[in-house]
Amino acid sequence: MSARRFWVKAVGVVALLGAATVVVGTPASAAPKPVAPGAVAAALPFDINGHWTDNGSAKPVISAAGGAVLIDMSYAHRPTALGSVLDASSILMTFPDAGPFIGTFLTPTTLRWSNGSVWRKVYGGPTVINLNDVWTDGLTDQHVSQVDGYIAVDMSAVHRPNATGFMTGPDLFLVSFPDDRDTTFATLRAGFVPSADRIVWSNGSQWRREIAGQGPPGCLRAATVLC
């Protein structure tokens, strides 16, 4: 194979997420397939409409109807991707600034693209507790916010990088701490009163809601006997 032919074959599509251009190989299977005249559009056996993400930082929105699929990429100031359903588990999308990609649904909530990246569907319904608040592990306070199922954890109080995540159900969210890859998810436990609510992390630690003016227990305050 000549060097020129090899170069043409190797130069491919850009990565789906983020503003940076990452060159990867274009699979031959990503080329649009001809549709026979009068053919009925394929349909997915599950609902893909809604917010999707990689780890909570990307926020694409998928809309599908009648075999047609749109992906709103405006969160990254990118043009909308257009495409269609290929079969019961895959879609073919063309990103105007990147090219064609085939997306395969490994599960109804997990989408793997032909460049290797993976999106997860974001749960945007009601949660068992309201996460938008200041939470504490008893030593430091962290602010957690949740909008449309996307999670942000402000770790500036402990001089750590902020974390991002997303809800996968009413009582569970996945999170990505840049400096702690072992802590990957948290479950939510509702208490009888808001101050009894808990965020239970996969490493075993727990955060409780910080109630203004509550302060530490009396036995831990200055000039008192230790607990």
Short mmCIF file of C-alpha atoms in Angstrom, two decimals:
data_model
loop_
_atom_site.label_atom_id
_atom_site.label_comp_id
_atom_site.label_asym_id
_atom_site.label_seq_id
_atom_site.Cartn_x
_atom_site.Cartn_y
_atom_site.Cartn_z
CA MET A 1 0.00 0.00 0.00
CA SER A 2 1.42 3.38 -0.94
CA ALA A 3 2.11 5.94 1.75
CA ARG A 4 -0.54 8.26 0.29
CA ARG A 5 -3.26 5.56 0.34
CA PHE A 6 -2.36 4.62 3.89
CA TRP A 7 -2.57 8.26 4.99
CA VAL A 8 -6.01 8.70 3.43
CA LYS A 9 -7.27 5.58 5.16
CA ALA A 10 -5.80 6.48 8.54
CA VAL A 11 -7.01 10.08 8.81
CA GLY A 12 -10.41 9.82 10.38
CA VAL A 13 -13.09 11.24 12.57
CA VAL A 14 -12.64 13.52 15.55
CA ALA A 15 -13.66 12.54 19.04
CA LEU A 16 -17.33 13.09 19.88
CA LEU A 17 -16.92 14.95 23.16
CA GLY A 18 -15.09 18.14 24.03
CA ALA A 19 -13.73 20.98 21.98
CA ALA A 20 -10.27 19.51 21.26
CA THR A 21 -9.75 17.65 17.99
CA VAL A 22 -8.54 14.09 18.50
CA VAL A 23 -7.82 12.12 15.33
CA VAL A 24 -8.79 8.48 15.34
CA GLY A 25 -9.30 5.85 12.66
CA THR A 26 -12.61 5.86 10.78
CA PRO A 27 -14.17 2.39 10.73
CA ALA A 28 -15.44 1.31 7.33
CA SER A 29 -18.73 0.29 8.95
CA ALA A 30 -19.45 3.95 9.76
CA ALA A 31 -20.13 4.74 6.11
CA PRO A 32 -23.84 5.41 5.39
CA LYS A 33 -25.64 2.35 4.06
CA PRO A 34 -28.08 2.60 1.14
CA VAL A 35 -31.75 2.27 2.00
CA ALA A 36 -34.02 0.38 -0.35
CA PRO A 37 -36.94 2.37 -1.81
CA GLY A 38 -40.04 2.05 0.34
CA ALA A 39 -38.10 0.54 3.25
CA VAL A 40 -39.54 1.14 6.72
CA ALA A 41 -37.25 2.94 9.16
CA ALA A 42 -35.87 0.74 11.90
CA ALA A 43 -37.00 1.38 15.45
CA LEU A 44 -35.31 0.99 18.81
CA PRO A 45 -37.20 -1.12 21.38
CA PHE A 46 -36.46 1.43 24.16
CA ASP A 47 -36.58 5.18 24.72
CA ILE A 48 -33.32 7.06 24.08
CA ASN A 49 -34.78 10.56 24.43
CA GLY A 50 -33.13 12.68 27.09
CA HIS A 51 -29.80 13.79 28.52
CA TRP A 52 -26.66 11.69 28.09
CA THR A 53 -23.08 12.10 29.31
CA ASP A 54 -19.60 10.62 29.51
CA ASN A 55 -18.82 11.25 33.18
CA GLY A 56 -21.02 14.25 33.94
CA SER A 57 -19.00 16.89 32.09
CA ALA A 58 -20.50 16.37 28.61
CA LYS A 59 -24.22 17.18 28.28
CA PRO A 60 -25.58 16.10 24.86
CA VAL A 61 -29.35 15.71 24.46
CA ILE A 62 -30.74 12.97 22.20
CA SER A 63 -34.15 13.27 20.50
CA ALA A 64 -35.59 10.42 18.44
CA ALA A 65 -38.88 10.06 16.57
CA GLY A 66 -39.98 7.85 13.69
CA GLY A 67 -36.50 6.49 13.05
CA ALA A 68 -34.91 9.96 12.87
CA VAL A 69 -32.39 10.97 15.55
CA LEU A 70 -31.01 14.38 16.57
CA ILE A 71 -28.24 15.07 19.07
CA ASP A 72 -28.11 18.59 20.49
CA MET A 73 -24.44 19.42 21.12
CA SER A 74 -25.00 23.06 22.05
CA TYR A 75 -23.51 22.53 25.52
CA ALA A 76 -20.12 22.48 23.72
CA HIS A 77 -21.09 25.16 21.16
CA ARG A 78 -21.14 22.51 18.44
CA PRO A 79 -23.72 21.96 15.68
CA THR A 80 -26.54 19.46 16.02
CA ALA A 81 -25.83 15.93 14.78
CA LEU A 82 -28.36 14.33 12.43
CA GLY A 83 -28.95 10.65 11.77
CA SER A 84 -31.25 7.67 11.93
CA VAL A 85 -31.82 4.29 13.52
CA LEU A 86 -29.97 1.46 11.76
CA ASP A 87 -31.46 -1.49 13.61
CA ALA A 88 -32.79 -2.50 17.02
CA SER A 89 -29.52 -1.62 18.78
CA SER A 90 -27.65 0.98 16.72
CA ILE A 91 -27.85 4.44 15.18
CA LEU A 92 -25.86 6.21 12.47
CA MET A 93 -25.14 9.86 13.21
CA THR A 94 -23.32 12.55 11.25
CA PHE A 95 -21.66 15.26 13.31
CA PRO A 96 -21.12 18.26 10.96
CA ASP A 97 -17.79 19.07 12.58
CA ALA A 98 -16.60 15.50 12.99
CA GLY A 99 -18.12 13.09 10.49
CA PRO A 100 -20.20 9.87 10.64
CA PHE A 101 -20.29 7.63 13.69
CA ILE A 102 -22.19 4.46 14.50
CA GLY A 103 -23.54 4.27 18.04
CA THR A 104 -24.33 0.85 19.51
CA PHE A 105 -26.56 0.51 22.56
CA LEU A 106 -24.95 -2.03 24.88
CA THR A 107 -27.95 -1.51 27.18
CA PRO A 108 -30.88 0.93 26.96
CA THR A 109 -28.79 3.38 29.04
CA THR A 110 -25.27 2.74 27.67
CA LEU A 111 -24.21 3.95 24.20
CA ARG A 112 -20.82 3.05 22.74
CA TRP A 113 -19.61 4.97 19.70
CA SER A 114 -17.48 3.65 16.85
CA ASN A 115 -14.50 5.72 18.06
CA GLY A 116 -14.58 3.93 21.43
CA SER A 117 -16.17 6.63 23.58
CA VAL A 118 -19.12 5.72 25.79
CA TRP A 119 -22.16 7.73 26.87
CA ARG A 120 -24.52 6.91 29.72
CA LYS A 121 -28.13 8.06 29.97
CA VAL A 122 -28.80 10.55 32.75
CA TYR A 123 -31.71 10.01 35.13
CA GLY A 124 -33.58 13.31 35.36
CA GLY A 125 -36.55 12.34 37.53
CA PRO A 126 -37.21 13.00 41.22
CA THR A 127 -34.59 11.86 43.73
CA VAL A 128 -35.12 10.41 47.20
CA ILE A 129 -33.48 13.47 48.76
CA ASN A 130 -32.68 17.00 47.59
CA LEU A 131 -28.95 17.06 46.84
CA ASN A 132 -28.64 20.82 46.41
CA ASP A 133 -27.06 21.74 49.71
CA VAL A 134 -23.89 21.85 51.78
CA TRP A 135 -22.80 18.42 53.03
CA THR A 136 -20.19 17.43 55.58
CA ASP A 137 -18.18 14.39 56.61
CA GLY A 138 -17.84 15.87 60.09
CA LEU A 139 -14.57 17.62 59.32
CA THR A 140 -15.07 19.68 56.16
CA ASP A 141 -17.99 21.00 54.15
CA GLN A 142 -18.64 20.36 50.45
CA HIS A 143 -21.35 21.87 48.26
CA VAL A 144 -23.29 19.49 46.03
CA SER A 145 -25.57 20.67 43.22
CA GLN A 146 -27.83 18.71 40.90
CA VAL A 147 -29.44 20.14 37.75
CA ASP A 148 -31.25 17.97 35.18
CA GLY A 149 -29.56 14.92 36.68
CA TYR A 150 -26.02 16.30 36.37
CA ILE A 151 -24.00 16.42 39.61
CA ALA A 152 -21.29 18.91 40.60
CA VAL A 153 -19.31 18.61 43.83
CA ASP A 154 -17.35 21.67 44.97
CA MET A 155 -14.27 20.35 46.80
CA SER A 156 -12.50 23.71 47.18
CA ALA A 157 -12.87 23.59 50.98
CA VAL A 158 -10.35 20.74 51.07
CA HIS A 159 -8.20 22.09 48.22
CA ARG A 160 -9.16 19.26 45.90
CA PRO A 161 -10.35 19.48 42.27
CA ASN A 162 -14.10 19.60 41.82
CA ALA A 163 -15.93 16.40 40.88
CA THR A 164 -18.64 15.80 38.28
CA GLY A 165 -21.22 13.07 38.02
CA PHE A 166 -24.76 12.16 37.03
CA MET A 167 -27.83 10.45 38.43
CA THR A 168 -28.54 6.91 37.23
CA GLY A 169 -31.66 6.46 39.35
CA PRO A 170 -33.64 8.13 42.15
CA ASP A 171 -31.16 6.98 44.82
CA LEU A 172 -27.85 6.49 43.00
CA PHE A 173 -25.34 8.64 41.15
CA LEU A 174 -21.97 8.00 39.52
CA VAL A 175 -19.18 10.50 40.13
CA SER A 176 -15.68 11.18 38.83
CA PHE A 177 -13.15 12.56 41.31
CA PRO A 178 -10.02 13.55 39.33
CA ASP A 179 -7.78 12.68 42.31
CA ASP A 180 -9.67 9.62 43.61
CA ARG A 181 -10.58 6.99 41.05
CA ASP A 182 -11.60 4.49 43.74
CA THR A 183 -14.67 6.48 44.79
CA THR A 184 -16.99 6.03 41.83
CA PHE A 185 -20.59 6.06 43.07
CA ALA A 186 -22.83 7.15 45.92
CA THR A 187 -26.20 6.02 47.22
CA LEU A 188 -28.75 8.36 48.79
CA ARG A 189 -30.51 7.55 52.05
CA ALA A 190 -33.43 9.63 53.23
CA GLY A 191 -33.84 10.31 56.95
CA PHE A 192 -36.91 11.19 58.98
CA VAL A 193 -35.78 14.83 58.89
CA PRO A 194 -33.46 16.60 56.40
CA SER A 195 -30.56 16.59 58.88
CA ALA A 196 -30.71 12.78 58.91
CA ASP A 197 -30.27 12.47 55.13
CA ARG A 198 -27.07 10.74 54.05
CA ILE A 199 -24.83 10.40 51.00
CA VAL A 200 -23.06 7.04 51.30
CA TRP A 201 -19.96 6.72 49.12
CA SER A 202 -18.54 3.58 47.58
CA ASN A 203 -15.44 3.86 49.82
CA GLY A 204 -17.65 3.63 52.93
CA SER A 205 -17.57 7.28 53.96
CA GLN A 206 -20.78 9.20 54.61
CA TRP A 207 -21.81 12.82 54.25
CA ARG A 208 -24.71 14.35 56.16
CA ARG A 209 -26.56 17.54 55.38
CA GLU A 210 -25.00 20.56 57.09
CA ILE A 211 -27.69 22.43 58.99
CA ALA A 212 -26.94 26.14 59.47
CA GLY A 213 -26.15 26.99 63.08
CA GLN A 214 -26.04 23.36 64.12
CA GLY A 215 -22.35 23.35 65.00
CA PRO A 216 -20.46 20.39 66.50
CA PRO A 217 -21.79 18.35 69.44
CA GLY A 218 -21.38 20.06 72.79
CA CYS A 219 -18.74 17.58 73.94
CA LEU A 220 -16.51 18.56 71.01
CA ARG A 221 -16.67 22.30 71.59
CA ALA A 222 -13.85 24.23 73.21
CA ALA A 223 -13.50 24.13 77.04
CA THR A 224 -15.63 21.00 77.38
CA VAL A 225 -14.90 17.38 78.20
CA LEU A 226 -14.19 15.22 75.18
CA CYS A 227 -16.81 12.69 74.07
#
